[in-house]
Short mmCIF file of C-alpha atoms and ligand atoms in Angstrom, two decimals:
data_model
loop_
_atom_site.label_atom_id
_atom_site.label_comp_id
_atom_site.label_asym_id
_atom_site.label_seq_id
_atom_site.Cartn_x
_atom_site.Cartn_y
_atom_site.Cartn_z
CA MET A 729 10.67 2.86 8.38
CA ARG A 730 10.37 0.71 11.51
CA THR A 731 13.12 -0.45 13.82
CA ILE A 732 12.62 -3.92 15.28
CA THR A 733 14.80 -5.17 18.12
CA ASN A 734 12.90 -8.34 18.96
CA VAL A 735 13.55 -11.61 17.11
CA ARG A 736 10.00 -12.97 17.32
CA GLU A 737 8.47 -9.67 16.23
CA MET A 738 10.77 -9.46 13.18
CA GLN A 739 9.98 -13.07 12.27
CA LYS A 740 6.23 -12.51 12.66
CA ILE A 741 6.36 -9.46 10.39
CA ALA A 742 8.43 -11.33 7.79
CA LEU A 743 6.10 -14.36 7.78
CA GLN A 744 3.07 -12.08 7.41
CA LEU A 745 4.72 -10.28 4.46
CA LYS A 746 5.40 -13.65 2.82
CA ARG A 747 1.75 -14.68 3.31
CA GLU A 748 0.77 -11.47 1.53
CA GLY A 749 2.97 -12.54 -1.39
CA LYS A 750 5.55 -9.77 -0.86
CA THR A 751 9.21 -10.31 -1.74
CA ILE A 752 11.79 -9.43 0.89
CA GLY A 753 15.26 -8.07 0.04
CA PHE A 754 17.71 -8.38 2.92
CA VAL A 755 20.97 -6.51 3.60
CA PRO A 756 22.87 -7.89 6.61
CA THR A 757 25.44 -5.44 8.06
CA MET A 758 27.35 -4.60 11.20
CA GLY A 759 26.28 -0.95 10.93
CA TYR A 760 28.26 2.30 10.77
CA LEU A 761 26.86 2.57 7.29
CA HIS A 762 28.70 3.98 4.29
CA ASP A 763 28.07 4.15 0.55
CA GLY A 764 29.02 0.47 0.15
CA HIS A 765 26.17 -0.62 2.41
CA LEU A 766 23.85 1.90 0.73
CA SER A 767 24.58 0.46 -2.71
CA LEU A 768 23.43 -2.94 -1.39
CA LEU A 769 20.30 -1.30 -0.02
CA LYS A 770 19.65 0.51 -3.33
CA ALA A 771 19.86 -2.81 -5.22
CA ALA A 772 17.53 -4.45 -2.67
CA ARG A 773 15.07 -1.55 -2.94
CA LYS A 774 14.96 -1.87 -6.71
CA GLU A 775 14.39 -5.63 -6.81
CA ASN A 776 11.98 -6.35 -3.91
CA ASP A 777 8.65 -5.22 -2.45
CA VAL A 778 10.08 -4.81 1.04
CA THR A 779 13.63 -4.24 2.31
CA VAL A 780 15.12 -5.26 5.64
CA LEU A 781 18.51 -3.99 6.79
CA SER A 782 20.03 -5.70 9.81
CA ILE A 783 22.58 -4.06 12.07
CA PHE A 784 24.25 -6.57 14.33
CA VAL A 785 27.89 -6.71 15.37
CA ASN A 786 28.05 -10.46 15.69
CA PRO A 787 30.36 -11.48 18.55
CA LEU A 788 30.64 -15.03 17.15
CA GLN A 789 32.67 -13.88 14.16
CA PHE A 790 35.31 -11.95 16.14
CA GLY A 791 38.44 -13.60 17.52
CA PRO A 792 39.59 -12.82 21.09
CA LYS A 793 42.24 -10.34 19.87
CA GLU A 794 40.02 -8.65 17.28
CA ASP A 795 38.19 -5.32 17.30
CA LEU A 796 34.74 -6.29 18.64
CA ALA A 797 34.94 -3.72 21.47
CA THR A 798 36.13 -0.87 19.22
CA TYR A 799 33.90 -1.60 16.22
CA PRO A 800 32.36 1.81 15.33
CA LYS A 801 28.68 2.44 16.07
CA ASP A 802 26.20 5.24 15.35
CA PHE A 803 22.66 3.93 15.23
CA GLU A 804 20.98 7.35 14.83
CA ARG A 805 23.07 8.16 11.77
CA ASP A 806 22.58 4.66 10.31
CA SER A 807 18.86 4.92 10.81
CA GLN A 808 18.71 8.26 8.99
CA LEU A 809 20.80 6.96 6.07
CA ALA A 810 18.65 3.84 5.74
CA GLU A 811 15.46 5.89 5.85
CA ASN A 812 16.81 8.19 3.11
CA GLU A 813 17.21 5.09 0.90
CA GLY A 814 13.55 4.20 1.40
CA ASN A 815 14.36 1.17 3.57
CA ASP A 816 11.34 -0.43 5.28
CA PHE A 817 12.68 -2.25 8.38
CA ILE A 818 15.87 -2.12 10.41
CA PHE A 819 16.40 -5.27 12.42
CA TYR A 820 18.59 -4.17 15.32
CA PRO A 821 18.80 -6.89 17.98
CA SER A 822 21.14 -6.94 20.99
CA ALA A 823 23.64 -9.77 21.41
CA ASP A 824 21.49 -11.11 24.29
CA GLU A 825 18.43 -11.08 22.03
CA MET A 826 20.26 -13.08 19.34
CA TYR A 827 22.11 -15.39 21.74
CA PRO A 828 20.05 -15.67 24.94
CA ASP A 829 21.65 -19.02 25.76
CA SER A 830 24.84 -20.69 24.61
CA LEU A 831 24.17 -22.34 21.27
CA SER A 832 23.70 -26.08 21.13
CA VAL A 833 24.30 -26.11 17.35
CA THR A 834 26.70 -23.97 15.31
CA ALA A 835 27.80 -24.02 11.67
CA LYS A 836 31.22 -25.33 10.67
CA ILE A 837 32.54 -24.39 7.25
CA HIS A 838 34.76 -27.06 5.70
CA ASP A 839 35.60 -25.56 2.34
CA ARG A 840 37.08 -22.28 1.07
CA THR A 841 38.26 -21.24 4.56
CA ASP A 842 41.85 -22.55 4.62
CA VAL A 843 42.92 -19.44 2.66
CA LEU A 844 42.70 -15.63 2.91
CA CYS A 845 40.76 -14.36 5.96
CA GLY A 846 39.69 -17.90 6.89
CA LYS A 847 43.33 -18.79 7.55
CA CYS A 848 44.13 -15.63 9.57
CA ARG A 849 40.79 -15.49 11.42
CA PRO A 850 40.08 -19.05 12.62
CA GLY A 851 36.37 -19.57 13.30
CA HIS A 852 35.39 -16.28 11.65
CA PHE A 853 33.36 -17.82 8.84
CA ASP A 854 31.76 -20.35 11.21
CA GLY A 855 30.47 -17.33 13.16
CA VAL A 856 29.30 -15.63 9.96
CA ALA A 857 27.48 -18.77 8.78
CA THR A 858 25.84 -19.32 12.18
CA VAL A 859 24.46 -15.80 12.40
CA LEU A 860 23.32 -15.87 8.77
CA ILE A 861 21.33 -19.08 9.29
CA LYS A 862 19.60 -17.35 12.21
CA LEU A 863 19.05 -14.11 10.27
CA PHE A 864 17.68 -15.96 7.22
CA ASN A 865 15.17 -17.76 9.46
CA ILE A 866 14.18 -14.53 11.18
CA VAL A 867 13.96 -12.25 8.11
CA GLN A 868 12.73 -14.85 5.55
CA PRO A 869 14.41 -13.07 2.60
CA ASP A 870 13.95 -13.89 -1.08
CA LYS A 871 17.19 -12.16 -2.01
CA VAL A 872 20.21 -11.31 0.15
CA TYR A 873 22.75 -8.68 -0.87
CA PHE A 874 26.47 -9.04 -0.17
CA GLY A 875 29.41 -6.84 -1.15
CA MET A 876 32.23 -8.25 -3.25
CA LYS A 877 34.70 -6.45 -0.97
CA ASP A 878 34.16 -9.54 1.17
CA ALA A 879 34.50 -11.92 -1.78
CA GLN A 880 35.44 -14.90 0.40
CA GLN A 881 32.26 -14.32 2.40
CA VAL A 882 30.25 -14.45 -0.84
CA ALA A 883 31.97 -17.73 -1.81
CA VAL A 884 31.38 -19.26 1.64
CA VAL A 885 27.73 -18.14 1.85
CA ASP A 886 27.19 -19.50 -1.65
CA GLY A 887 28.30 -22.91 -0.34
CA LEU A 888 26.13 -22.57 2.79
CA VAL A 889 22.99 -21.77 0.80
CA LYS A 890 23.60 -24.62 -1.67
CA ASP A 891 24.54 -27.24 0.94
CA PHE A 892 21.60 -26.45 3.23
CA ASN A 893 19.09 -25.84 0.40
CA ILE A 894 18.24 -22.43 1.82
CA PRO A 895 15.62 -20.88 -0.50
CA VAL A 896 17.37 -17.54 -0.93
CA GLU A 897 19.14 -15.91 -3.86
CA ILE A 898 22.54 -14.37 -3.19
CA VAL A 899 23.15 -11.11 -5.03
CA PRO A 900 26.79 -9.97 -5.14
CA VAL A 901 27.35 -6.18 -5.39
CA THR A 902 30.47 -4.41 -6.73
CA THR A 903 32.84 -2.79 -4.21
CA VAL A 904 32.25 0.93 -3.68
CA ARG A 905 35.43 3.00 -3.32
CA GLU A 906 36.55 6.43 -2.16
CA GLN A 907 37.74 8.78 -4.92
CA ASP A 908 41.35 7.76 -4.24
CA GLY A 909 40.50 4.06 -4.68
CA LEU A 910 40.33 3.00 -1.02
CA ALA A 911 37.48 0.51 -0.59
CA LYS A 912 34.82 2.02 1.67
CA SER A 913 34.77 0.31 5.05
CA SER A 914 33.37 1.04 8.50
CA ARG A 915 36.89 0.32 9.77
CA ASN A 916 38.47 3.18 7.77
CA ILE A 917 37.48 5.54 10.61
CA ASN A 918 40.03 3.73 12.81
CA LEU A 919 42.94 4.62 10.49
CA LEU A 920 45.33 7.26 11.83
CA PRO A 921 45.54 10.33 9.53
CA ALA A 922 48.92 9.23 8.13
CA GLU A 923 47.60 5.70 7.54
CA ARG A 924 44.53 7.05 5.73
CA LEU A 925 46.90 8.78 3.30
CA GLN A 926 48.79 5.50 2.74
CA ALA A 927 45.72 3.27 2.46
CA PRO A 928 45.02 3.85 -1.29
CA SER A 929 48.25 1.89 -1.92
CA LEU A 930 46.25 -1.29 -1.31
CA HIS A 931 44.03 -0.67 -4.31
CA GLN A 932 47.03 0.62 -6.28
CA SER A 933 48.79 -2.72 -5.68
CA LEU A 934 45.72 -4.52 -7.05
CA LYS A 935 45.80 -2.31 -10.15
CA ILE A 936 49.51 -3.10 -10.61
CA ALA A 937 48.66 -6.81 -10.38
CA GLU A 938 45.81 -6.39 -12.83
CA SER A 939 48.04 -4.76 -15.42
CA MET A 940 50.70 -7.48 -14.94
CA VAL A 941 48.28 -10.37 -15.46
CA SER A 942 46.44 -8.72 -18.32
CA GLY A 943 49.87 -8.04 -19.84
CA GLY A 944 50.50 -11.81 -19.86
CA GLU A 945 52.23 -12.55 -16.53
CA THR A 946 51.18 -16.06 -15.52
CA ASN A 947 53.35 -16.63 -12.45
CA PRO A 948 51.39 -15.70 -9.30
CA GLN A 949 54.54 -15.40 -7.17
CA ILE A 950 56.00 -12.69 -9.41
CA VAL A 951 52.75 -10.69 -9.18
CA ILE A 952 52.51 -11.13 -5.39
CA ALA A 953 56.14 -10.02 -4.93
CA LYS A 954 55.46 -6.83 -6.86
CA MET A 955 52.34 -6.10 -4.78
CA MET A 956 54.21 -6.71 -1.51
CA ASP A 957 56.95 -4.39 -2.63
CA HIS A 958 54.43 -1.61 -3.42
CA ILE A 959 52.61 -1.95 -0.09
CA LYS A 960 55.79 -2.18 1.98
CA LYS A 961 57.27 0.88 0.28
CA ASN A 962 54.13 3.00 0.60
CA THR A 963 52.51 2.06 3.92
CA SER A 964 53.40 1.41 7.54
CA GLY A 965 50.87 -1.46 7.61
CA VAL A 966 51.80 -5.10 8.15
CA ILE A 967 50.73 -7.44 5.35
CA ASP A 968 48.52 -10.23 6.67
CA TYR A 969 48.29 -11.94 3.30
CA ILE A 970 48.38 -11.36 -0.42
CA GLU A 971 47.01 -14.32 -2.33
CA ILE A 972 45.95 -15.14 -5.87
CA LEU A 973 43.40 -17.93 -6.12
CA SER A 974 40.79 -19.32 -8.47
CA TYR A 975 37.34 -17.78 -7.87
CA PRO A 976 34.92 -18.86 -6.46
CA GLU A 977 36.70 -22.17 -5.68
CA LEU A 978 39.56 -20.38 -3.83
CA LYS A 979 42.16 -22.92 -4.92
CA GLN A 980 45.86 -22.17 -5.47
CA PRO A 981 46.62 -22.07 -9.21
CA ASN A 982 50.08 -22.97 -10.53
CA LEU A 983 49.53 -20.70 -13.49
CA LEU A 984 47.13 -17.78 -13.75
CA GLU A 985 44.15 -18.69 -15.91
CA GLY A 986 40.33 -18.66 -15.76
CA ASN A 987 38.54 -16.62 -13.07
CA ILE A 988 40.99 -15.43 -10.44
CA ILE A 989 40.82 -13.36 -7.29
CA ILE A 990 43.73 -11.24 -6.16
CA ALA A 991 43.12 -10.48 -2.49
CA LEU A 992 44.97 -8.84 0.38
CA ALA A 993 44.67 -7.93 4.03
CA VAL A 994 46.85 -5.32 5.73
CA GLN A 995 46.92 -4.60 9.44
CA PHE A 996 47.33 -0.93 10.36
CA SER A 997 47.65 0.20 13.97
CA LYS A 998 43.92 0.04 14.77
CA ALA A 999 42.31 -1.13 11.54
CA ARG A 1000 42.71 -4.27 9.47
CA LEU A 1001 41.79 -3.53 5.85
CA ILE A 1002 40.94 -6.01 3.11
CA ASP A 1003 40.49 -5.55 -0.61
CA ASN A 1004 40.40 -7.67 -3.74
CA MET A 1005 39.94 -7.72 -7.46
CA ILE A 1006 38.40 -10.47 -9.57
CA ILE A 1007 39.78 -10.90 -13.07
CA LYS A 1008 38.48 -13.10 -15.86
CA LEU A 1009 41.42 -14.56 -17.80
CA LYS A 1010 41.22 -16.91 -20.78
P1 LIG B 2543 29.83 -5.11 7.16
O1 LIG B 2543 28.93 -4.12 7.83
O2 LIG B 2543 31.24 -4.66 7.03
O3 LIG B 2543 29.69 -6.50 7.72
O4 LIG B 2543 29.31 -5.21 5.66
C1 LIG B 2543 27.97 -5.53 5.37
C2 LIG B 2543 27.85 -5.80 3.90
O5 LIG B 2543 28.27 -4.64 3.17
C3 LIG B 2543 28.74 -6.95 3.43
O6 LIG B 2543 28.03 -7.71 2.47
C4 LIG B 2543 29.91 -6.24 2.82
O7 LIG B 2543 30.56 -7.00 1.82
C5 LIG B 2543 29.22 -5.02 2.22
N1 LIG B 2543 30.22 -3.97 1.99
C6 LIG B 2543 31.12 -3.50 2.88
N2 LIG B 2543 31.92 -2.57 2.29
C7 LIG B 2543 31.51 -2.47 1.01
C8 LIG B 2543 31.93 -1.68 -0.10
N3 LIG B 2543 32.94 -0.83 -0.01
N4 LIG B 2543 31.27 -1.84 -1.28
C9 LIG B 2543 30.23 -2.72 -1.38
N5 LIG B 2543 29.80 -3.49 -0.37
C10 LIG B 2543 30.41 -3.36 0.81
#
C-alpha cells in the first residue's frame, strides 16, 4: 500500500491506472477508521482492480461552531487497518494541499438540503459536494462507496453526479453497528462513558418507529412523538431533529407510504450522533 499526500501525484497515478484499463474503487473518509469504513473498503476491494481510500477532514464542510478541531485522528492506526484490508492507495492530503488558495468556484446544492442535517448544518453539503468534485477529479474513480448512515449525503451526491454528468457509479453500503445497535462512528469516541451507555437508545427509537409503521401507523407525527419520548427518557442528549421523509426525494409526506427514511440527530456533550432507517412501505 502507498500513501500519497500530493494532489498531482495522486492524479498522475490514477490517470495512468485508467490508461492501463484498471478500474478504481474509491472510499472517501475523514479517517479514524472503524468497521463501517472497512465495510466500504471491503466492497470496493471486491468490485475493482485498484482501491483508493482518502483521509481528509474537510474544513469546508464544518460550521464555525462544529468539531473540526476535535475531530479524532490516528493516521498510523488507519494506515494499518487499510493495509489489512488489502487497500492499494491512501490519499492523505493536508488542507493546504487541497486548498492552496481560496476557491474561485464552489458547489451549491439546491435540493434535498432544506431538511435533516442540511437544515441544522447550513453549507455542510456545499462543502461536501465541493470536496467530492475535487476528489473525483484527482482519484478518477469508476465506483465510489458511501455509507447509508449518511443517507442524506448519498441522496445529495446522487443529485451531484447526475446533474454534472460525472462518470462515476455511487455504491451505497449498509450501516455497520455495534452489538448494542449504536451505529459505528468516528465521533463515538467523544461520548462520555454515561452517554455511551445511553447512545443505543437512538437505534432503539428507530426500531420502535419501524414496528409502528409496519404495524400500520400512517401518521408521521405520532411516530416522531413516540421516538422523542424514548430518546428524552433514556438519554441526556438534546434532539437536533427527528424527521420522516420520502427517500431519496427527502420530501415531507402527509401519510406514510412508499420508500421512507426515518432519521435523527442527537447532540451529546461533545459528540453529535446521527442515525436512520429506510423502510419500504406499500
Ligand atoms: P466519515 O469518515 O464519517 O466521513 O465517513 C466516511 C464514509 O464512511 C461515509 O460514506 C460514511 O457514510 C461511511 N460510514 C460512516 N459510518 C458508517 C457505518 N457505521 N456503517 C457504514 N458506513 C459508514
